CSV table of C-alpha atoms and ligand atoms in Angstrom, one decimal:
chain,number,residue,atom,x,y,z
A,27,MET,CA,207.7,-97.4,151.9
A,28,ASN,CA,208.8,-93.8,152.0
A,29,VAL,CA,211.8,-92.9,154.6
A,30,PRO,CA,210.6,-92.2,158.3
A,31,GLY,CA,210.4,-88.3,158.1
A,32,THR,CA,209.0,-88.0,154.9
A,33,PHE,CA,205.5,-85.4,154.7
A,34,THR,CA,203.6,-85.0,151.4
A,35,LEU,CA,201.7,-82.4,150.8
A,36,GLY,CA,198.2,-83.0,149.7
A,37,PRO,CA,195.2,-80.4,148.6
A,38,GLY,CA,194.6,-77.7,150.9
A,39,ASP,CA,192.0,-75.0,151.8
A,40,GLY,CA,193.0,-71.6,152.5
A,41,ASN,CA,196.0,-72.3,154.8
A,42,ALA,CA,194.7,-75.6,155.6
A,43,ARG,CA,195.8,-78.5,154.4
A,44,THR,CA,196.2,-82.0,154.1
A,45,GLY,CA,199.2,-84.3,154.1
A,46,CYS,CA,201.2,-87.7,154.6
A,47,LEU,CA,203.4,-88.1,156.9
A,48,THR,CA,205.6,-91.2,157.4
A,49,THR,CA,206.8,-93.1,160.6
A,50,ALA,CA,208.4,-96.0,161.2
A,51,HIS,CA,205.2,-97.5,162.1
A,52,GLY,CA,203.1,-96.5,159.4
A,53,ASP,CA,201.5,-93.2,157.5
A,54,VAL,CA,199.6,-90.8,158.8
A,55,GLU,CA,196.9,-88.8,157.4
A,56,THR,CA,196.9,-85.1,158.2
A,57,PRO,CA,195.0,-83.2,159.8
A,58,ILE,CA,195.5,-85.5,162.9
A,59,PHE,CA,194.2,-85.7,166.1
A,60,MET,CA,196.1,-88.3,168.9
A,61,PRO,CA,194.1,-89.6,171.3
A,62,VAL,CA,196.3,-89.4,174.8
A,63,GLY,CA,197.9,-92.6,176.1
A,64,THR,CA,199.3,-91.2,179.2
A,65,GLN,CA,200.5,-94.7,181.1
A,66,GLY,CA,201.0,-96.8,177.8
A,67,THR,CA,196.7,-97.1,177.4
A,68,VAL,CA,194.4,-95.0,176.5
A,69,LYS,CA,192.1,-95.0,179.2
A,70,SER,CA,189.8,-98.2,179.4
A,71,LEU,CA,190.3,-99.3,175.2
A,72,CYS,CA,192.4,-102.1,173.8
A,73,PRO,CA,194.7,-101.1,170.8
A,74,THR,CA,191.7,-103.0,168.6
A,75,ASP,CA,189.7,-100.3,170.0
A,76,LEU,CA,191.6,-97.6,168.7
A,77,HIS,CA,192.1,-99.6,165.1
A,78,ASP,CA,188.0,-100.1,165.1
A,79,LEU,CA,187.9,-96.0,165.5
A,80,LYS,CA,190.4,-95.1,162.9
A,81,ALA,CA,192.9,-93.5,165.4
A,82,GLN,CA,196.4,-93.5,163.4
A,83,ILE,CA,198.5,-92.6,166.1
A,84,ILE,CA,198.7,-91.9,170.0
A,85,LEU,CA,200.6,-90.0,172.5
A,86,GLY,CA,202.4,-91.5,175.4
A,87,ASN,CA,204.0,-89.4,178.2
A,88,THR,CA,207.3,-89.8,178.9
A,89,TYR,CA,207.3,-88.3,182.4
A,90,HIS,CA,204.6,-91.1,183.7
A,91,LEU,CA,206.7,-93.9,181.8
A,92,TYR,CA,209.9,-92.9,183.2
A,93,LEU,CA,208.6,-93.5,186.3
A,94,ARG,CA,206.7,-96.4,186.2
A,95,PRO,CA,207.1,-99.2,184.8
A,96,GLY,CA,210.5,-97.3,183.7
A,97,ASP,CA,211.9,-96.6,180.2
A,98,GLU,CA,214.9,-99.1,180.7
A,99,LEU,CA,212.5,-101.5,181.2
A,100,VAL,CA,210.0,-100.8,178.4
A,101,ALA,CA,212.9,-101.0,176.3
A,102,LYS,CA,214.3,-104.7,177.7
A,103,LEU,CA,210.6,-105.9,176.9
A,104,GLY,CA,211.0,-104.5,173.3
A,105,GLY,CA,209.6,-101.1,173.5
A,106,LEU,CA,206.6,-99.2,174.1
A,107,HIS,CA,204.6,-100.7,170.7
A,108,ARG,CA,205.2,-103.7,172.1
A,109,PHE,CA,204.4,-103.7,175.4
A,110,MET,CA,201.3,-102.2,174.8
A,111,GLY,CA,200.4,-104.0,171.7
A,112,TRP,CA,200.2,-101.0,169.3
A,113,ASP,CA,201.6,-101.4,165.9
A,114,GLY,CA,200.8,-97.7,165.1
A,115,PRO,CA,202.5,-94.8,165.1
A,116,ILE,CA,203.2,-93.0,168.6
A,117,LEU,CA,204.8,-89.7,169.9
A,118,THR,CA,206.1,-89.3,173.2
A,119,ASP,CA,206.3,-86.0,174.8
A,120,SER,CA,209.5,-85.1,176.6
A,121,GLY,CA,208.0,-85.4,180.1
A,122,GLY,CA,209.0,-81.3,179.9
A,123,PHE,CA,205.2,-80.5,180.5
A,124,GLN,CA,204.1,-82.9,183.2
A,125,VAL,CA,207.0,-82.2,185.5
A,126,PHE,CA,205.7,-78.5,185.4
A,127,SER,CA,202.6,-79.4,185.7
A,128,LEU,CA,202.8,-82.4,188.0
A,129,SER,CA,205.9,-82.7,190.4
A,130,GLY,CA,206.7,-80.7,193.1
A,131,LEU,CA,210.1,-79.3,194.0
A,132,ARG,CA,211.1,-78.6,190.6
A,133,GLN,CA,214.0,-76.4,189.7
A,134,ILE,CA,215.0,-75.5,186.5
A,135,ALA,CA,218.9,-75.2,185.6
A,136,GLU,CA,221.1,-75.4,182.3
A,137,GLU,CA,221.4,-79.1,183.2
A,138,GLY,CA,217.5,-79.8,182.9
A,139,VAL,CA,215.0,-79.8,185.1
A,140,THR,CA,215.5,-82.0,188.5
A,141,PHE,CA,211.7,-82.3,190.3
A,142,SER,CA,210.5,-85.1,192.5
A,143,SER,CA,208.4,-87.9,191.7
A,144,HIS,CA,204.8,-87.3,192.1
A,145,ILE,CA,204.5,-91.4,192.7
A,146,ASP,CA,207.0,-91.6,195.9
A,147,GLY,CA,208.7,-88.1,196.1
A,148,SER,CA,212.0,-89.6,194.4
A,149,ARG,CA,214.7,-86.7,193.0
A,150,HIS,CA,214.8,-86.9,189.2
A,151,LEU,CA,216.8,-84.6,186.6
A,152,PHE,CA,215.6,-84.3,183.0
A,153,SER,CA,218.3,-82.7,181.0
A,154,PRO,CA,217.7,-83.0,177.1
A,155,GLU,CA,220.1,-85.7,177.1
A,156,LYS,CA,218.0,-87.9,179.8
A,157,VAL,CA,214.8,-87.1,177.7
A,158,ILE,CA,216.0,-88.4,174.6
A,159,ALA,CA,217.5,-91.3,176.1
A,160,ILE,CA,214.2,-92.2,177.4
A,161,GLN,CA,212.0,-91.3,174.6
A,162,GLN,CA,215.3,-93.9,172.5
A,163,ASN,CA,214.0,-96.8,174.8
A,164,LEU,CA,210.3,-96.3,174.7
A,165,GLY,CA,211.1,-96.5,170.8
A,166,SER,CA,209.0,-93.6,169.9
A,167,ASP,CA,207.9,-92.8,166.1
A,168,ILE,CA,207.5,-89.1,166.9
A,169,MET,CA,209.9,-87.7,170.3
A,170,MET,CA,209.4,-84.2,171.9
A,171,VAL,CA,212.6,-82.1,172.8
A,172,LEU,CA,212.4,-80.7,176.4
A,173,ASP,CA,211.3,-77.1,176.7
A,174,GLU,CA,210.1,-75.1,179.7
A,175,CYS,CA,206.3,-74.4,178.7
A,176,VAL,CA,206.2,-70.8,179.6
A,177,PRO,CA,203.6,-70.7,182.7
A,178,TYR,CA,200.8,-67.9,181.5
A,179,GLY,CA,201.2,-64.7,182.3
A,180,ALA,CA,205.2,-64.4,182.6
A,181,ASP,CA,206.7,-61.3,181.8
A,182,ARG,CA,209.0,-60.6,178.8
A,183,ALA,CA,212.1,-61.0,180.9
A,184,TYR,CA,211.5,-64.2,182.1
A,185,THR,CA,210.0,-65.5,178.7
A,186,GLU,CA,212.6,-64.3,176.8
A,187,LYS,CA,215.3,-66.6,179.3
A,188,SER,CA,213.3,-69.2,179.4
A,189,LEU,CA,213.1,-69.0,175.6
A,190,ALA,CA,217.3,-68.7,175.4
A,191,LEU,CA,217.7,-72.0,177.9
A,192,THR,CA,214.7,-74.0,176.0
A,193,THR,CA,216.6,-73.2,172.2
A,194,ARG,CA,219.7,-74.2,174.1
A,195,TRP,CA,218.0,-77.6,175.0
A,196,ALA,CA,216.7,-78.1,171.7
A,197,ARG,CA,219.9,-78.2,170.5
A,198,ARG,CA,221.6,-80.2,172.9
A,199,CYS,CA,218.4,-82.7,171.8
A,200,ARG,CA,219.0,-82.7,168.3
A,201,GLN,CA,222.9,-83.2,169.5
A,202,ALA,CA,222.0,-86.4,171.1
A,203,HIS,CA,219.3,-87.4,168.3
A,204,PRO,CA,220.6,-86.6,165.2
A,205,GLY,CA,218.7,-86.9,162.1
A,206,GLY,CA,217.0,-90.4,161.1
A,207,HIS,CA,218.1,-92.4,164.3
A,208,ARG,CA,217.0,-95.5,164.0
A,209,GLY,CA,213.3,-93.8,162.1
A,210,GLN,CA,213.0,-92.0,165.5
A,211,LEU,CA,211.9,-88.3,164.3
A,212,LEU,CA,212.1,-85.5,166.1
A,213,PHE,CA,210.3,-82.2,167.1
A,214,GLY,CA,211.2,-78.8,168.0
A,215,ILE,CA,209.0,-77.0,170.0
A,216,VAL,CA,208.2,-72.8,169.9
A,217,GLN,CA,207.9,-71.4,173.0
A,218,GLY,CA,207.5,-67.1,173.5
A,219,GLY,CA,204.8,-66.3,175.6
A,220,PHE,CA,202.4,-64.5,174.1
A,221,PHE,CA,205.2,-62.3,172.9
A,222,LYS,CA,204.9,-62.3,169.2
A,223,ASP,CA,208.4,-61.3,168.2
A,224,LEU,CA,209.6,-63.5,170.7
A,225,ARG,CA,207.6,-66.2,168.8
A,226,ALA,CA,209.4,-65.4,166.0
A,227,GLU,CA,212.9,-65.4,167.5
A,228,SER,CA,212.1,-69.0,168.7
A,229,ALA,CA,210.7,-70.5,165.1
A,230,ALA,CA,214.0,-69.0,163.7
A,231,GLN,CA,216.2,-70.8,165.5
A,232,LEU,CA,214.7,-73.9,166.0
A,233,LEU,CA,214.7,-73.4,162.1
A,234,GLU,CA,218.6,-73.4,161.9
A,235,ILE,CA,219.1,-76.2,164.4
A,236,GLY,CA,216.9,-78.0,162.2
A,237,PHE,CA,213.8,-80.9,163.4
A,238,ASP,CA,211.3,-83.3,161.1
A,239,GLY,CA,208.2,-80.8,162.6
A,240,TYR,CA,207.6,-78.0,164.6
A,241,ALA,CA,205.0,-78.1,167.7
A,242,LEU,CA,203.7,-74.3,169.0
A,243,GLY,CA,204.6,-75.0,172.8
A,244,GLY,CA,202.8,-72.7,175.6
A,245,LEU,CA,199.5,-72.7,174.4
A,246,SER,CA,196.0,-74.2,175.8
A,247,VAL,CA,197.4,-72.9,179.1
A,248,GLY,CA,194.5,-70.7,181.0
A,249,GLU,CA,194.9,-68.0,178.2
A,250,SER,CA,192.0,-66.8,176.4
A,251,ARG,CA,190.4,-68.4,173.2
A,252,GLU,CA,191.3,-64.7,171.4
A,253,GLU,CA,195.0,-64.5,172.7
A,254,MET,CA,195.3,-68.4,172.0
A,255,TYR,CA,193.9,-67.6,168.2
A,256,ASP,CA,196.1,-64.8,168.1
A,257,ILE,CA,199.4,-66.0,168.6
A,258,LEU,CA,198.1,-69.0,166.3
A,259,GLY,CA,197.7,-67.3,163.7
A,260,ASP,CA,200.9,-65.3,163.6
A,261,ALA,CA,202.9,-68.1,164.6
A,262,THR,CA,201.8,-71.1,162.4
A,263,PRO,CA,202.6,-69.3,159.3
A,264,LEU,CA,206.2,-69.2,160.6
A,265,LEU,CA,206.9,-72.7,160.7
A,266,PRO,CA,207.9,-73.9,157.6
A,267,ALA,CA,205.3,-75.1,155.6
A,268,ASP,CA,206.9,-78.3,154.1
A,269,ARG,CA,207.2,-79.8,157.7
A,270,PRO,CA,204.5,-81.1,160.1
A,271,ARG,CA,202.9,-78.1,162.5
A,272,TYR,CA,201.4,-80.0,165.9
A,273,LEU,CA,199.4,-78.0,168.2
A,274,MET,CA,200.1,-79.0,171.7
A,275,GLY,CA,196.9,-79.6,173.9
A,276,VAL,CA,194.4,-78.6,171.7
A,277,GLY,CA,191.9,-79.3,171.7
A,278,ALA,CA,188.2,-78.8,172.0
A,279,PRO,CA,185.9,-79.1,168.3
A,280,ARG,CA,186.0,-75.5,167.8
A,281,ASP,CA,189.7,-75.3,168.3
A,282,LEU,CA,190.7,-78.0,166.1
A,283,LEU,CA,188.9,-76.0,163.4
A,284,ALA,CA,190.1,-72.9,164.1
A,285,GLY,CA,194.1,-74.9,164.1
A,286,MET,CA,193.4,-76.5,161.1
A,287,ALA,CA,192.3,-72.9,159.3
A,288,ALA,CA,195.4,-71.6,160.6
A,289,GLY,CA,197.4,-74.3,158.8
A,290,ILE,CA,198.2,-76.9,161.8
A,291,ASP,CA,198.6,-80.9,161.4
A,292,MET,CA,198.7,-82.5,164.3
A,293,PHE,CA,196.7,-82.0,167.8
A,294,ASP,CA,196.5,-84.0,170.9
A,295,CYS,CA,194.1,-83.2,173.8
A,296,VAL,CA,192.8,-85.3,176.8
A,297,LEU,CA,189.4,-83.9,176.4
A,298,PRO,CA,187.4,-86.6,174.7
A,299,THR,CA,188.7,-89.5,177.2
A,300,ARG,CA,189.1,-86.8,180.2
A,301,ASN,CA,185.0,-86.1,179.3
A,302,ALA,CA,184.0,-89.9,178.3
A,303,ARG,CA,185.2,-90.3,182.2
A,304,ASN,CA,182.9,-87.5,183.6
A,305,GLY,CA,180.1,-88.2,181.3
A,306,THR,CA,180.2,-85.2,179.0
A,307,LEU,CA,179.8,-87.0,175.2
A,308,PHE,CA,180.5,-85.1,171.7
A,309,THR,CA,178.1,-86.0,169.4
A,310,PHE,CA,177.2,-84.1,165.7
A,311,GLN,CA,173.9,-82.8,167.1
A,312,GLY,CA,176.1,-80.6,170.4
A,313,LYS,CA,177.3,-82.3,173.7
A,314,VAL,CA,175.7,-84.4,175.4
A,315,ASN,CA,175.5,-84.6,178.9
A,316,ILE,CA,174.4,-88.4,179.6
A,317,LYS,CA,174.0,-87.7,183.7
A,318,ARG,CA,170.8,-85.5,183.2
A,319,ALA,CA,167.9,-86.5,184.3
A,320,GLU,CA,166.1,-86.3,180.8
A,321,TYR,CA,167.7,-89.2,179.5
A,322,ARG,CA,166.4,-91.5,182.6
A,323,GLU,CA,163.8,-92.9,180.2
A,324,ASP,CA,165.1,-92.1,176.7
A,325,ASP,CA,165.7,-95.2,174.5
A,326,THR,CA,167.2,-93.8,171.8
A,327,PRO,CA,170.8,-94.2,170.8
A,328,LEU,CA,173.4,-91.2,172.2
A,329,ASP,CA,173.8,-90.4,168.1
A,330,PRO,CA,172.4,-92.7,165.5
A,331,THR,CA,174.8,-91.3,162.9
A,332,CYS,CA,177.6,-92.7,165.2
A,333,PRO,CA,179.1,-96.0,164.2
A,334,CYS,CA,180.7,-96.8,167.2
A,335,TYR,CA,179.3,-100.1,169.5
A,336,ALA,CA,178.1,-97.8,172.2
A,337,CYS,CA,175.7,-96.1,169.7
A,338,GLN,CA,175.1,-99.2,167.4
A,339,THR,CA,174.1,-101.0,171.0
A,340,PHE,CA,172.6,-99.2,173.3
A,341,SER,CA,170.3,-96.5,174.8
A,342,LYS,CA,171.1,-92.8,176.2
A,343,ALA,CA,169.2,-94.6,179.6
A,344,TYR,CA,171.9,-97.6,179.9
A,345,LEU,CA,174.4,-95.1,178.8
A,346,ARG,CA,173.3,-92.7,181.4
A,347,HIS,CA,172.8,-95.9,184.4
A,348,LEU,CA,176.4,-97.4,183.8
A,349,TYR,CA,177.6,-93.5,184.6
A,350,VAL,CA,175.8,-92.5,187.8
A,351,ALA,CA,176.2,-96.4,189.1
A,352,ARG,CA,179.7,-95.5,188.2
A,353,GLU,CA,180.2,-99.2,186.5
A,354,LEU,CA,183.4,-99.5,184.5
A,355,LEU,CA,181.7,-100.0,181.2
A,356,SER,CA,180.6,-96.1,181.4
A,357,TYR,CA,184.0,-95.1,181.3
A,358,ARG,CA,184.7,-97.4,178.1
A,359,LEU,CA,181.8,-97.0,176.4
A,360,ASN,CA,181.7,-93.4,176.4
A,361,THR,CA,185.3,-93.6,175.5
A,362,LEU,CA,184.7,-95.6,172.8
A,363,HIS,CA,182.2,-93.5,171.2
A,364,ASN,CA,184.0,-89.8,171.8
A,365,LEU,CA,187.5,-91.0,170.1
A,366,THR,CA,185.1,-92.4,167.4
A,367,PHE,CA,183.3,-88.6,167.6
A,368,PHE,CA,186.6,-87.0,167.0
A,369,SER,CA,188.0,-89.3,164.4
A,370,ILE,CA,185.3,-88.8,162.3
A,371,MET,CA,185.3,-85.3,162.6
A,372,MET,CA,189.0,-85.3,161.5
A,373,GLU,CA,187.8,-87.4,158.8
A,374,ARG,CA,185.1,-85.4,157.4
A,375,ALA,CA,187.7,-82.2,157.8
A,376,ARG,CA,190.3,-83.5,155.6
A,377,GLN,CA,187.8,-84.6,153.3
A,378,ALA,CA,186.4,-81.2,153.3
A,379,ILE,CA,190.1,-79.3,152.7
A,380,ARG,CA,190.8,-82.0,149.9
A,381,ASP,CA,186.7,-80.5,148.1
A,382,GLY,CA,187.8,-76.9,149.3
A,383,ARG,CA,184.8,-76.6,151.2
A,384,PHE,CA,186.7,-76.7,154.6
A,385,ALA,CA,185.3,-72.8,155.6
A,386,ALA,CA,181.5,-74.3,155.3
A,387,PHE,CA,182.6,-77.2,156.9
A,388,ARG,CA,183.7,-75.1,159.8
A,389,ALA,CA,180.4,-72.9,159.7
A,390,GLU,CA,178.8,-76.0,160.2
A,391,MET,CA,180.5,-77.9,163.2
A,392,GLU,CA,180.7,-74.0,164.9
A,393,ALA,CA,176.5,-74.0,164.6
A,394,VAL,CA,176.8,-77.3,166.5
A,395,TYR,CA,179.7,-76.0,169.2
A,396,PRO,CA,178.8,-72.6,169.5
A,397,THR,CA,181.5,-71.2,172.3
A,398,ASP,CA,182.9,-74.6,174.3
A,399,GLU,CA,183.4,-73.5,177.4
A,400,GLU,CA,187.0,-75.7,177.9
B,1063,LIG,C1,206.6,-82.1,175.0
B,1063,LIG,C2,206.5,-82.0,176.5
B,1063,LIG,N1,206.2,-80.4,176.4
B,1063,LIG,C3,205.4,-78.9,176.2
B,1063,LIG,N2,204.0,-80.2,176.4
B,1063,LIG,C4,203.1,-79.3,176.3
B,1063,LIG,C5,201.7,-79.5,176.5
B,1063,LIG,C6,200.5,-79.1,176.2
B,1063,LIG,N3,199.3,-79.0,176.9
B,1063,LIG,C7,199.1,-78.2,177.0
B,1063,LIG,N4,197.3,-77.9,177.2
B,1063,LIG,C8,196.6,-79.2,177.2
B,1063,LIG,N5,199.7,-77.1,176.5
B,1063,LIG,C9,200.8,-78.0,176.5
B,1063,LIG,C10,202.2,-76.7,176.1
B,1063,LIG,C11,203.4,-78.0,175.8
B,1063,LIG,C12,204.1,-77.1,176.1
B,1063,LIG,O1,204.5,-76.1,175.5
B,1063,LIG,N6,205.5,-78.1,176.0
B,1064,LIG,ZN1,178.6,-93.3,169.4
C-alpha cells in the first residue's frame, strides 16, 4: 500500500494522462469525475449505489456540514466516512465557494471570511485555521485550502489584491496542516481570474508553499466556454506534472474532454446529479429530456448500452411517468443513470488515453454532445 499522496503517472496521450492517486481510503484512477455529496449524501443514492456505479471518490461540502450537523458532531461519531457509510476516498471543499455563493452578509478580511448562515442567519468566521480544523474533524482524504473564488468580471486591481490574500491564506492552511498529517492530503487552489500573468504568479506562489495537489479555481463562474478554455490551456501546464491537477466545478461532457486534453486529472460538478432531478439525462446517443411527450408511450430503455438498474429494468415511458408525477423514485433512477454515464465515460476516456486514441474518443463524444449549453 503506497503512502497517501503518492501519485503515479500511467500512459499519456498528448497532454492527456492517466494516473493513480493513493489516499488513506484507497487508490483513485485518474482522470476521475467526483460525484458531489453536498450534505454527506449524493442526493437520493446509498453508498452501495455509488460502489455499484464504480464511483471512486466523492465530494463533501465543508460549509454545509459545518453548519449542519456540525463538524464536531461528525468527529464525535467517528468522522464523515463512518457517519455516511462511505468507505472510499472523500474530498471536501473548504467552504470558500459556498460562502460566496450561498451565505449572506459576508465580509472578507485578513483573518478570514465572516458570513451569515443561510439556515438560521447566525454569524460565522471561516479562517484558514478554522477550515483546516473542520476538514480534519470530517476526516476527509483530500482537503482544500480557503480561497476567494474571484467573481467573473472582476477587474485587475481587485483580482491582484484577492490573489495576494488567497496566497497568504494558503500558506496559513499549510502551516495548520503540515504534510502527511494523519494521511489527509491538502490541495492548493490557483486563482488570478482571467489574467494569465496573475494565474502564473498564483501557481508559482503555491508551488513554493508546496501542496499534495493543485486545483484551478475561479473557473466555471459564468465565463464563456472560450474564456474558460483559454485560461485552462494556459494555466494547466503551470501546475506540476507529477502532482494531481483538479479543475473545480467542471463539468459538462464537452468540458471534461477539454480538461483531460489539457492535462487535468480530477473534476467535480453538480451537473449529473442536479440535471437528474430536473429530468435531463445523459446517454451515449446524446441528452434526453425525459419529460418530453414523445416518451409517453416509449417502451424502450433510456440507453440500451447502459448497465444501470434504471436502463436494465424500466422503459422511458415509466421514467417519464415518475418524473411527471414527481415521484421520489424518479430522482433515484435518474441520478443512478446519470452518474453511471459519467462513470463509464471517464473509464472509456482513461482507456482511450492508455490506447493513444484520446483525440478520436473526444471527437466521437463531441459529435454526440456538440455544444452543451451548461
Ligand atoms: C474549495 C473551495 N474553493 C473553491 N471552490 C470552487 C468551486 C467551484 N465551482 C465552480 N463552478 C461550478 N467554480 C468553482 C470555483 C471554485 C474556487 O475557485 N474555489
Ligand atoms: Zn442507465
